[in-house]
JSON list of C-alpha atoms in Angstrom, two decimals:
[
{"chain": "I", "resi": 1, "resn": "MET", "atom": "CA", "xyz": [-8.45, 38.98, 5.00]},
{"chain": "I", "resi": 2, "resn": "THR", "atom": "CA", "xyz": [-5.31, 38.27, 3.03]},
{"chain": "I", "resi": 3, "resn": "PRO", "atom": "CA", "xyz": [-5.12, 34.61, 2.00]},
{"chain": "I", "resi": 4, "resn": "GLY", "atom": "CA", "xyz": [-2.07, 32.67, 3.11]},
{"chain": "I", "resi": 5, "resn": "PRO", "atom": "CA", "xyz": [0.44, 31.26, 0.64]},
{"chain": "I", "resi": 6, "resn": "ALA", "atom": "CA", "xyz": [-0.79, 28.37, -1.47]},
{"chain": "I", "resi": 7, "resn": "ALA", "atom": "CA", "xyz": [0.44, 24.94, -0.45]},
{"chain": "I", "resi": 8, "resn": "GLN", "atom": "CA", "xyz": [3.32, 23.72, -2.59]},
{"chain": "I", "resi": 9, "resn": "SER", "atom": "CA", "xyz": [2.72, 20.74, -4.84]},
{"chain": "I", "resi": 10, "resn": "ASP", "atom": "CA", "xyz": [4.62, 17.49, -4.38]},
{"chain": "I", "resi": 11, "resn": "LEU", "atom": "CA", "xyz": [6.73, 18.32, -7.42]},
{"chain": "I", "resi": 12, "resn": "GLU", "atom": "CA", "xyz": [7.55, 21.79, -6.10]},
{"chain": "I", "resi": 13, "resn": "LEU", "atom": "CA", "xyz": [8.56, 20.31, -2.76]},
{"chain": "I", "resi": 14, "resn": "LEU", "atom": "CA", "xyz": [10.65, 17.69, -4.52]},
{"chain": "I", "resi": 15, "resn": "ASP", "atom": "CA", "xyz": [12.42, 20.32, -6.61]},
{"chain": "I", "resi": 16, "resn": "ALA", "atom": "CA", "xyz": [13.15, 22.36, -3.48]},
{"chain": "I", "resi": 17, "resn": "TRP", "atom": "CA", "xyz": [14.39, 19.22, -1.74]},
{"chain": "I", "resi": 18, "resn": "ARG", "atom": "CA", "xyz": [16.70, 18.47, -4.65]},
{"chain": "I", "resi": 19, "resn": "ALA", "atom": "CA", "xyz": [18.07, 21.98, -4.28]},
{"chain": "I", "resi": 20, "resn": "GLY", "atom": "CA", "xyz": [18.97, 21.31, -0.66]},
{"chain": "I", "resi": 21, "resn": "ASP", "atom": "CA", "xyz": [15.86, 22.54, 1.19]},
{"chain": "I", "resi": 22, "resn": "GLN", "atom": "CA", "xyz": [15.52, 20.05, 4.05]},
{"chain": "I", "resi": 23, "resn": "ARG", "atom": "CA", "xyz": [12.28, 21.69, 5.19]},
{"chain": "I", "resi": 24, "resn": "ALA", "atom": "CA", "xyz": [10.73, 20.77, 1.84]},
{"chain": "I", "resi": 25, "resn": "GLY", "atom": "CA", "xyz": [11.91, 17.19, 2.26]},
{"chain": "I", "resi": 26, "resn": "ASN", "atom": "CA", "xyz": [10.35, 17.02, 5.73]},
{"chain": "I", "resi": 27, "resn": "GLU", "atom": "CA", "xyz": [7.09, 18.45, 4.39]},
{"chain": "I", "resi": 28, "resn": "LEU", "atom": "CA", "xyz": [6.99, 15.80, 1.65]},
{"chain": "I", "resi": 29, "resn": "PHE", "atom": "CA", "xyz": [7.69, 13.08, 4.23]},
{"chain": "I", "resi": 30, "resn": "ASN", "atom": "CA", "xyz": [4.95, 14.30, 6.56]},
{"chain": "I", "resi": 31, "resn": "ARG", "atom": "CA", "xyz": [2.46, 14.71, 3.72]},
{"chain": "I", "resi": 32, "resn": "HIS", "atom": "CA", "xyz": [2.71, 11.05, 2.70]},
{"chain": "I", "resi": 33, "resn": "PHE", "atom": "CA", "xyz": [3.71, 9.38, 5.96]},
{"chain": "I", "resi": 34, "resn": "ASP", "atom": "CA", "xyz": [0.22, 8.19, 6.98]},
{"chain": "I", "resi": 35, "resn": "SER", "atom": "CA", "xyz": [-0.41, 6.63, 3.57]},
{"chain": "I", "resi": 36, "resn": "ILE", "atom": "CA", "xyz": [2.90, 4.79, 3.51]},
{"chain": "I", "resi": 37, "resn": "CYS", "atom": "CA", "xyz": [2.31, 3.60, 7.07]},
{"chain": "I", "resi": 38, "resn": "ARG", "atom": "CA", "xyz": [-1.10, 2.29, 5.99]},
{"chain": "I", "resi": 39, "resn": "PHE", "atom": "CA", "xyz": [0.51, 0.58, 2.98]},
{"chain": "I", "resi": 40, "resn": "PHE", "atom": "CA", "xyz": [2.73, -1.59, 5.20]},
{"chain": "I", "resi": 41, "resn": "ALA", "atom": "CA", "xyz": [0.35, -2.05, 8.16]},
{"chain": "I", "resi": 42, "resn": "ASN", "atom": "CA", "xyz": [-1.52, -5.01, 6.68]},
{"chain": "I", "resi": 43, "resn": "LYS", "atom": "CA", "xyz": [1.45, -6.53, 4.84]},
{"chain": "I", "resi": 44, "resn": "ALA", "atom": "CA", "xyz": [4.46, -6.51, 7.19]},
{"chain": "I", "resi": 45, "resn": "PRO", "atom": "CA", "xyz": [3.17, -5.28, 10.58]},
{"chain": "I", "resi": 46, "resn": "ALA", "atom": "CA", "xyz": [6.26, -6.26, 12.56]},
{"chain": "I", "resi": 47, "resn": "GLU", "atom": "CA", "xyz": [8.53, -4.23, 10.27]},
{"chain": "I", "resi": 48, "resn": "VAL", "atom": "CA", "xyz": [6.45, -1.13, 9.52]},
{"chain": "I", "resi": 49, "resn": "ASP", "atom": "CA", "xyz": [8.89, 1.37, 11.02]},
{"chain": "I", "resi": 50, "resn": "ASP", "atom": "CA", "xyz": [11.89, -0.08, 9.19]},
{"chain": "I", "resi": 51, "resn": "LEU", "atom": "CA", "xyz": [10.07, -0.39, 5.86]},
{"chain": "I", "resi": 52, "resn": "ILE", "atom": "CA", "xyz": [8.85, 3.20, 6.01]},
{"chain": "I", "resi": 53, "resn": "GLN", "atom": "CA", "xyz": [12.41, 4.37, 6.62]},
{"chain": "I", "resi": 54, "resn": "ARG", "atom": "CA", "xyz": [13.69, 2.23, 3.75]},
{"chain": "I", "resi": 55, "resn": "THR", "atom": "CA", "xyz": [11.03, 3.66, 1.44]},
{"chain": "I", "resi": 56, "resn": "PHE", "atom": "CA", "xyz": [11.86, 7.29, 2.12]},
{"chain": "I", "resi": 57, "resn": "LEU", "atom": "CA", "xyz": [15.58, 6.58, 2.04]},
{"chain": "I", "resi": 58, "resn": "ALA", "atom": "CA", "xyz": [15.16, 4.98, -1.40]},
{"chain": "I", "resi": 59, "resn": "CYS", "atom": "CA", "xyz": [13.09, 7.98, -2.43]},
{"chain": "I", "resi": 60, "resn": "ILE", "atom": "CA", "xyz": [15.90, 10.30, -1.34]},
{"chain": "I", "resi": 61, "resn": "GLU", "atom": "CA", "xyz": [18.54, 8.24, -3.13]},
{"chain": "I", "resi": 62, "resn": "GLY", "atom": "CA", "xyz": [16.50, 8.01, -6.32]},
{"chain": "I", "resi": 63, "resn": "ARG", "atom": "CA", "xyz": [14.85, 11.42, -6.30]},
{"chain": "I", "resi": 64, "resn": "ASP", "atom": "CA", "xyz": [16.76, 12.58, -9.39]},
{"chain": "I", "resi": 65, "resn": "ARG", "atom": "CA", "xyz": [15.26, 9.71, -11.40]},
{"chain": "I", "resi": 66, "resn": "TYR", "atom": "CA", "xyz": [11.75, 11.07, -10.90]},
{"chain": "I", "resi": 67, "resn": "ARG", "atom": "CA", "xyz": [11.05, 13.53, -13.73]},
{"chain": "I", "resi": 68, "resn": "GLY", "atom": "CA", "xyz": [7.43, 14.38, -13.01]},
{"chain": "I", "resi": 69, "resn": "ASP", "atom": "CA", "xyz": [6.02, 12.34, -15.89]},
{"chain": "I", "resi": 70, "resn": "ALA", "atom": "CA", "xyz": [3.77, 10.51, -13.38]},
{"chain": "I", "resi": 71, "resn": "SER", "atom": "CA", "xyz": [2.30, 11.60, -10.06]},
{"chain": "I", "resi": 72, "resn": "PHE", "atom": "CA", "xyz": [4.76, 11.74, -7.18]},
{"chain": "I", "resi": 73, "resn": "ARG", "atom": "CA", "xyz": [2.36, 9.60, -5.16]},
{"chain": "I", "resi": 74, "resn": "GLY", "atom": "CA", "xyz": [2.46, 6.89, -7.81]},
{"chain": "I", "resi": 75, "resn": "TYR", "atom": "CA", "xyz": [6.25, 7.06, -7.82]},
{"chain": "I", "resi": 76, "resn": "LEU", "atom": "CA", "xyz": [6.45, 6.89, -4.01]},
{"chain": "I", "resi": 77, "resn": "PHE", "atom": "CA", "xyz": [4.13, 3.90, -3.72]},
{"chain": "I", "resi": 78, "resn": "GLY", "atom": "CA", "xyz": [6.06, 2.22, -6.51]},
{"chain": "I", "resi": 79, "resn": "VAL", "atom": "CA", "xyz": [9.17, 2.60, -4.34]},
{"chain": "I", "resi": 80, "resn": "ALA", "atom": "CA", "xyz": [7.22, 1.20, -1.35]},
{"chain": "I", "resi": 81, "resn": "ARG", "atom": "CA", "xyz": [6.10, -1.80, -3.43]},
{"chain": "I", "resi": 82, "resn": "ASN", "atom": "CA", "xyz": [9.69, -2.54, -4.44]},
{"chain": "I", "resi": 83, "resn": "VAL", "atom": "CA", "xyz": [10.84, -2.24, -0.82]},
{"chain": "I", "resi": 84, "resn": "LEU", "atom": "CA", "xyz": [8.12, -4.69, 0.23]},
{"chain": "I", "resi": 85, "resn": "ARG", "atom": "CA", "xyz": [9.01, -7.14, -2.53]},
{"chain": "I", "resi": 86, "resn": "ARG", "atom": "CA", "xyz": [12.70, -7.06, -1.58]},
{"chain": "I", "resi": 87, "resn": "TYR", "atom": "CA", "xyz": [11.77, -7.63, 2.05]},
{"chain": "I", "resi": 88, "resn": "TYR", "atom": "CA", "xyz": [9.72, -10.75, 1.26]},
{"chain": "I", "resi": 89, "resn": "ARG", "atom": "CA", "xyz": [12.20, -11.96, -1.33]},
{"chain": "I", "resi": 90, "resn": "ASP", "atom": "CA", "xyz": [14.88, -11.81, 1.36]},
{"chain": "I", "resi": 91, "resn": "LYS", "atom": "CA", "xyz": [12.64, -13.86, 3.64]},
{"chain": "I", "resi": 92, "resn": "ARG", "atom": "CA", "xyz": [12.73, -16.52, 0.93]},
{"chain": "I", "resi": 93, "resn": "TYR", "atom": "CA", "xyz": [16.53, -16.31, 0.92]},
{"chain": "I", "resi": 94, "resn": "HIS", "atom": "CA", "xyz": [16.59, -14.66, -2.49]},
{"chain": "I", "resi": 95, "resn": "ASP", "atom": "CA", "xyz": [14.44, -17.40, -3.96]},
{"chain": "I", "resi": 96, "resn": "ALA", "atom": "CA", "xyz": [14.25, -16.58, -7.66]},
{"chain": "I", "resi": 97, "resn": "ARG", "atom": "CA", "xyz": [10.80, -18.21, -7.82]},
{"chain": "I", "resi": 98, "resn": "PHE", "atom": "CA", "xyz": [9.24, -15.55, -5.57]},
{"chain": "I", "resi": 99, "resn": "ASP", "atom": "CA", "xyz": [6.36, -14.07, -7.55]},
{"chain": "I", "resi": 100, "resn": "PRO", "atom": "CA", "xyz": [4.11, -11.30, -6.13]},
{"chain": "I", "resi": 101, "resn": "LEU", "atom": "CA", "xyz": [1.31, -12.49, -8.42]},
{"chain": "I", "resi": 102, "resn": "ILE", "atom": "CA", "xyz": [1.42, -15.89, -6.68]},
{"chain": "I", "resi": 103, "resn": "ALA", "atom": "CA", "xyz": [2.82, -15.46, -3.14]},
{"chain": "I", "resi": 104, "resn": "SER", "atom": "CA", "xyz": [0.71, -13.77, -0.46]},
{"chain": "I", "resi": 105, "resn": "VAL", "atom": "CA", "xyz": [1.87, -12.12, 2.76]},
{"chain": "I", "resi": 106, "resn": "HIS", "atom": "CA", "xyz": [-0.19, -14.78, 4.58]},
{"chain": "I", "resi": 107, "resn": "ASP", "atom": "CA", "xyz": [2.24, -17.36, 3.19]},
{"chain": "I", "resi": 108, "resn": "PHE", "atom": "CA", "xyz": [4.97, -15.76, 5.31]},
{"chain": "I", "resi": 109, "resn": "GLY", "atom": "CA", "xyz": [2.98, -15.49, 8.55]},
{"chain": "I", "resi": 110, "resn": "PRO", "atom": "CA", "xyz": [3.42, -11.73, 9.05]},
{"chain": "I", "resi": 111, "resn": "GLY", "atom": "CA", "xyz": [1.55, -11.55, 12.38]},
{"chain": "I", "resi": 112, "resn": "PRO", "atom": "CA", "xyz": [-1.47, -9.45, 13.41]},
{"chain": "I", "resi": 113, "resn": "SER", "atom": "CA", "xyz": [-2.36, -6.47, 11.26]},
{"chain": "I", "resi": 114, "resn": "LEU", "atom": "CA", "xyz": [-1.76, -3.00, 12.65]},
{"chain": "I", "resi": 115, "resn": "LEU", "atom": "CA", "xyz": [-5.27, -2.08, 11.54]},
{"chain": "I", "resi": 116, "resn": "ILE", "atom": "CA", "xyz": [-8.02, -2.34, 14.14]},
{"chain": "I", "resi": 117, "resn": "ALA", "atom": "CA", "xyz": [-11.30, -3.87, 13.01]},
{"chain": "I", "resi": 118, "resn": "ASP", "atom": "CA", "xyz": [-14.39, -2.64, 14.85]},
{"chain": "I", "resi": 119, "resn": "LYS", "atom": "CA", "xyz": [-16.69, -5.08, 13.09]},
{"chain": "I", "resi": 120, "resn": "ARG", "atom": "CA", "xyz": [-16.37, -8.74, 12.22]},
{"chain": "I", "resi": 121, "resn": "GLU", "atom": "CA", "xyz": [-16.80, -7.87, 8.54]},
{"chain": "I", "resi": 122, "resn": "GLN", "atom": "CA", "xyz": [-13.74, -5.61, 8.72]},
{"chain": "I", "resi": 123, "resn": "GLU", "atom": "CA", "xyz": [-11.67, -8.36, 10.37]},
{"chain": "I", "resi": 124, "resn": "LEU", "atom": "CA", "xyz": [-12.82, -10.83, 7.75]},
{"chain": "I", "resi": 125, "resn": "LEU", "atom": "CA", "xyz": [-11.83, -8.42, 4.99]},
{"chain": "I", "resi": 126, "resn": "LEU", "atom": "CA", "xyz": [-8.36, -7.80, 6.46]},
{"chain": "I", "resi": 127, "resn": "GLN", "atom": "CA", "xyz": [-7.74, -11.55, 6.68]},
{"chain": "I", "resi": 128, "resn": "ALA", "atom": "CA", "xyz": [-8.95, -12.11, 3.12]},
{"chain": "I", "resi": 129, "resn": "LEU", "atom": "CA", "xyz": [-6.78, -9.30, 1.72]},
{"chain": "I", "resi": 130, "resn": "ARG", "atom": "CA", "xyz": [-3.69, -10.87, 3.27]},
{"chain": "I", "resi": 131, "resn": "ARG", "atom": "CA", "xyz": [-4.46, -14.16, 1.50]},
{"chain": "I", "resi": 132, "resn": "LEU", "atom": "CA", "xyz": [-4.41, -12.57, -1.95]},
{"chain": "I", "resi": 133, "resn": "PRO", "atom": "CA", "xyz": [-1.27, -12.65, -4.07]},
{"chain": "I", "resi": 134, "resn": "MET", "atom": "CA", "xyz": [0.76, -9.65, -2.95]},
{"chain": "I", "resi": 135, "resn": "ASP", "atom": "CA", "xyz": [0.25, -7.51, -6.05]},
{"chain": "I", "resi": 136, "resn": "HIS", "atom": "CA", "xyz": [-3.51, -8.12, -5.95]},
{"chain": "I", "resi": 137, "resn": "GLN", "atom": "CA", "xyz": [-3.61, -7.10, -2.29]},
{"chain": "I", "resi": 138, "resn": "ILE", "atom": "CA", "xyz": [-1.65, -3.96, -3.16]},
{"chain": "I", "resi": 139, "resn": "THR", "atom": "CA", "xyz": [-4.03, -3.22, -6.05]},
{"chain": "I", "resi": 140, "resn": "LEU", "atom": "CA", "xyz": [-7.17, -3.36, -3.90]},
{"chain": "I", "resi": 141, "resn": "GLU", "atom": "CA", "xyz": [-5.74, -1.55, -0.89]},
{"chain": "I", "resi": 142, "resn": "LEU", "atom": "CA", "xyz": [-4.49, 1.33, -3.04]},
{"chain": "I", "resi": 143, "resn": "TYR", "atom": "CA", "xyz": [-7.77, 1.38, -4.95]},
{"chain": "I", "resi": 144, "resn": "TYR", "atom": "CA", "xyz": [-9.96, 1.44, -1.83]},
{"chain": "I", "resi": 145, "resn": "TRP", "atom": "CA", "xyz": [-7.76, 3.25, 0.70]},
{"chain": "I", "resi": 146, "resn": "GLU", "atom": "CA", "xyz": [-5.83, 5.74, -1.43]},
{"chain": "I", "resi": 147, "resn": "ASN", "atom": "CA", "xyz": [-8.41, 6.28, -4.20]},
{"chain": "I", "resi": 148, "resn": "MET", "atom": "CA", "xyz": [-5.70, 5.83, -6.79]},
{"chain": "I", "resi": 149, "resn": "SER", "atom": "CA", "xyz": [-6.38, 6.53, -10.44]},
{"chain": "I", "resi": 150, "resn": "GLY", "atom": "CA", "xyz": [-5.70, 4.02, -13.18]},
{"chain": "I", "resi": 151, "resn": "SER", "atom": "CA", "xyz": [-2.56, 5.87, -14.24]},
{"chain": "I", "resi": 152, "resn": "GLU", "atom": "CA", "xyz": [-1.23, 5.91, -10.66]},
{"chain": "I", "resi": 153, "resn": "LEU", "atom": "CA", "xyz": [-1.91, 2.20, -10.19]},
{"chain": "I", "resi": 154, "resn": "ALA", "atom": "CA", "xyz": [-0.16, 1.51, -13.50]},
{"chain": "I", "resi": 155, "resn": "THR", "atom": "CA", "xyz": [2.91, 3.39, -12.22]},
{"chain": "I", "resi": 156, "resn": "VAL", "atom": "CA", "xyz": [2.93, 1.52, -8.90]},
{"chain": "I", "resi": 157, "resn": "LEU", "atom": "CA", "xyz": [2.39, -1.92, -10.42]},
{"chain": "I", "resi": 158, "resn": "GLU", "atom": "CA", "xyz": [4.59, -1.33, -13.48]},
{"chain": "I", "resi": 159, "resn": "ILE", "atom": "CA", "xyz": [1.89, -2.43, -15.89]},
{"chain": "I", "resi": 160, "resn": "PRO", "atom": "CA", "xyz": [0.18, -0.68, -18.86]},
{"chain": "I", "resi": 161, "resn": "GLU", "atom": "CA", "xyz": [-2.70, 1.56, -17.78]},
{"chain": "I", "resi": 162, "resn": "GLY", "atom": "CA", "xyz": [-5.03, -0.45, -20.02]},
{"chain": "I", "resi": 163, "resn": "THR", "atom": "CA", "xyz": [-4.32, -3.52, -17.90]},
{"chain": "I", "resi": 164, "resn": "VAL", "atom": "CA", "xyz": [-5.31, -1.91, -14.59]},
{"chain": "I", "resi": 165, "resn": "ARG", "atom": "CA", "xyz": [-9.06, -2.42, -14.91]},
{"chain": "I", "resi": 166, "resn": "GLY", "atom": "CA", "xyz": [-8.57, -6.14, -15.52]},
{"chain": "I", "resi": 167, "resn": "ARG", "atom": "CA", "xyz": [-6.17, -6.35, -12.57]},
{"chain": "I", "resi": 168, "resn": "ILE", "atom": "CA", "xyz": [-8.76, -4.75, -10.27]},
{"chain": "I", "resi": 169, "resn": "ARG", "atom": "CA", "xyz": [-11.48, -7.08, -11.53]},
{"chain": "I", "resi": 170, "resn": "ARG", "atom": "CA", "xyz": [-9.31, -10.16, -11.01]},
{"chain": "I", "resi": 171, "resn": "ALA", "atom": "CA", "xyz": [-8.28, -9.00, -7.53]},
{"chain": "I", "resi": 172, "resn": "LYS", "atom": "CA", "xyz": [-11.93, -8.56, -6.54]},
{"chain": "I", "resi": 173, "resn": "GLN", "atom": "CA", "xyz": [-12.73, -12.07, -7.77]},
{"chain": "I", "resi": 174, "resn": "LEU", "atom": "CA", "xyz": [-9.90, -13.52, -5.70]},
{"chain": "I", "resi": 175, "resn": "LEU", "atom": "CA", "xyz": [-11.01, -11.48, -2.69]},
{"chain": "I", "resi": 176, "resn": "GLU", "atom": "CA", "xyz": [-14.56, -12.82, -2.87]},
{"chain": "I", "resi": 177, "resn": "THR", "atom": "CA", "xyz": [-13.17, -16.37, -3.07]},
{"chain": "I", "resi": 178, "resn": "ALA", "atom": "CA", "xyz": [-11.02, -15.75, 0.01]},
{"chain": "I", "resi": 179, "resn": "LEU", "atom": "CA", "xyz": [-13.96, -14.23, 1.87]},
{"chain": "I", "resi": 180, "resn": "ALA", "atom": "CA", "xyz": [-16.09, -17.28, 1.08]},
{"chain": "I", "resi": 181, "resn": "GLU", "atom": "CA", "xyz": [-13.40, -19.56, 2.51]},
{"chain": "I", "resi": 182, "resn": "LEU", "atom": "CA", "xyz": [-13.01, -17.51, 5.70]},
{"chain": "I", "resi": 183, "resn": "ALA", "atom": "CA", "xyz": [-16.60, -16.51, 6.50]},
{"chain": "I", "resi": 184, "resn": "GLU", "atom": "CA", "xyz": [-18.11, -18.23, 9.52]},
{"chain": "I", "resi": 185, "resn": "SER", "atom": "CA", "xyz": [-21.63, -18.20, 8.08]},
{"chain": "I", "resi": 186, "resn": "PRO", "atom": "CA", "xyz": [-23.48, -17.43, 4.85]},
{"chain": "I", "resi": 187, "resn": "SER", "atom": "CA", "xyz": [-25.00, -14.33, 6.47]},
{"chain": "I", "resi": 188, "resn": "GLN", "atom": "CA", "xyz": [-21.57, -12.99, 7.42]},
{"chain": "I", "resi": 189, "resn": "LEU", "atom": "CA", "xyz": [-20.31, -13.52, 3.89]},
{"chain": "I", "resi": 190, "resn": "GLU", "atom": "CA", "xyz": [-23.38, -11.84, 2.42]},
{"chain": "I", "resi": 191, "resn": "SER", "atom": "CA", "xyz": [-23.03, -8.86, 4.80]},
{"chain": "I", "resi": 192, "resn": "THR", "atom": "CA", "xyz": [-19.37, -8.40, 3.86]},
{"chain": "I", "resi": 193, "resn": "VAL", "atom": "CA", "xyz": [-19.71, -8.82, 0.10]},
{"chain": "I", "resi": 194, "resn": "ALA", "atom": "CA", "xyz": [-22.89, -6.71, -0.14]},
{"chain": "I", "resi": 195, "resn": "ASN", "atom": "CA", "xyz": [-21.05, -3.65, 1.17]},
{"chain": "I", "resi": 196, "resn": "LEU", "atom": "CA", "xyz": [-17.51, -4.57, 0.18]},
{"chain": "I", "resi": 197, "resn": "GLU", "atom": "CA", "xyz": [-16.44, -1.07, -0.79]},
{"chain": "I", "resi": 198, "resn": "GLY", "atom": "CA", "xyz": [-17.95, 0.43, 2.35]},
{"chain": "I", "resi": 199, "resn": "TRP", "atom": "CA", "xyz": [-16.19, -2.03, 4.67]},
{"chain": "I", "resi": 200, "resn": "ALA", "atom": "CA", "xyz": [-12.93, -1.56, 2.79]},
{"chain": "I", "resi": 201, "resn": "ARG", "atom": "CA", "xyz": [-13.04, 2.22, 2.95]},
{"chain": "I", "resi": 202, "resn": "SER", "atom": "CA", "xyz": [-14.04, 2.15, 6.63]},
{"chain": "I", "resi": 203, "resn": "LEU", "atom": "CA", "xyz": [-10.66, 0.58, 7.42]},
{"chain": "I", "resi": 204, "resn": "ARG", "atom": "CA", "xyz": [-8.70, 3.45, 5.89]},
{"chain": "I", "resi": 205, "resn": "GLU", "atom": "CA", "xyz": [-7.99, 5.43, 9.04]},
{"chain": "I", "resi": 206, "resn": "LYS", "atom": "CA", "xyz": [-7.53, 2.50, 11.40]},
{"chain": "I", "resi": 207, "resn": "ALA", "atom": "CA", "xyz": [-3.75, 2.27, 11.66]},
{"chain": "I", "resi": 208, "resn": "LEU", "atom": "CA", "xyz": [-3.12, 1.20, 15.26]},
{"chain": "I", "resi": 209, "resn": "VAL", "atom": "CA", "xyz": [0.50, 2.25, 15.47]},
{"chain": "I", "resi": 210, "resn": "LYS", "atom": "CA", "xyz": [2.13, 5.05, 13.53]},
{"chain": "I", "resi": 211, "resn": "PRO", "atom": "CA", "xyz": [5.92, 4.85, 13.82]},
{"chain": "I", "resi": 212, "resn": "ASP", "atom": "CA", "xyz": [7.80, 8.05, 14.49]},
{"chain": "I", "resi": 213, "resn": "PRO", "atom": "CA", "xyz": [9.78, 9.28, 11.46]},
{"chain": "I", "resi": 214, "resn": "ALA", "atom": "CA", "xyz": [13.52, 9.50, 11.97]}
]
C-alpha cells in the first residue's frame, strides 16, 4: 500500500500561507484551533470567540515577523497571551498599573469557565487557577494542558528559558495556596493536591463550547 503524503509542518504551512495559499492558512488554523480555544476558555469565557478571531488575525498580520527561530506553537500562544493582556488592560481603561504577574482573571469577574468539571476536585482546580496572577495561570495551563517545553514557555511568556523552571515552581506554590483557601474540607484539599497533575490533565479536553471559526 502506497503511503499518503506526509503532513506538512507548521512552518511549511506558514510559508505556503505567506505565498498566498489560503488552504494552508486554513489548515494551520484548524490544527491549532482547539488549543487556542482551550487557552481562553478558563480566562475570558464570555469573549472566547472574539479573542480567538483576534489571535488568528494578529497572527496573519504579523506572520512575516515569525522567522522560525522558535516553534510556531510558542509564537501563536505568545500572540494569544498578548491578545488576552490587551483585553484585560482595556477592561481597566488602559490602566498603566495592570500587571499580569499581580492581577488575576478572577479580579475581573470573567464568569463561569467554559470547561466542564466532572469531579469536585476539577472544579476546585479551575477556580484556583483563575485566582492566580494571569501569567502564572497561563504558565500552569500551558504546562499541564499543552505539554509545552521550557523553550516554548519562554517564548510565550517572554522570559529567559532558564527562568521557566522557577516560574513553574512559583505558580505551583501559589496554586496550592489558592486550593487551600477554596477547599471545603481537608480531605478534599488532600485529594486534589495528591493528584494535582492528574486532575489538571483530565481537564484538557473539556471545552464546553468551541466557537466556529470565521
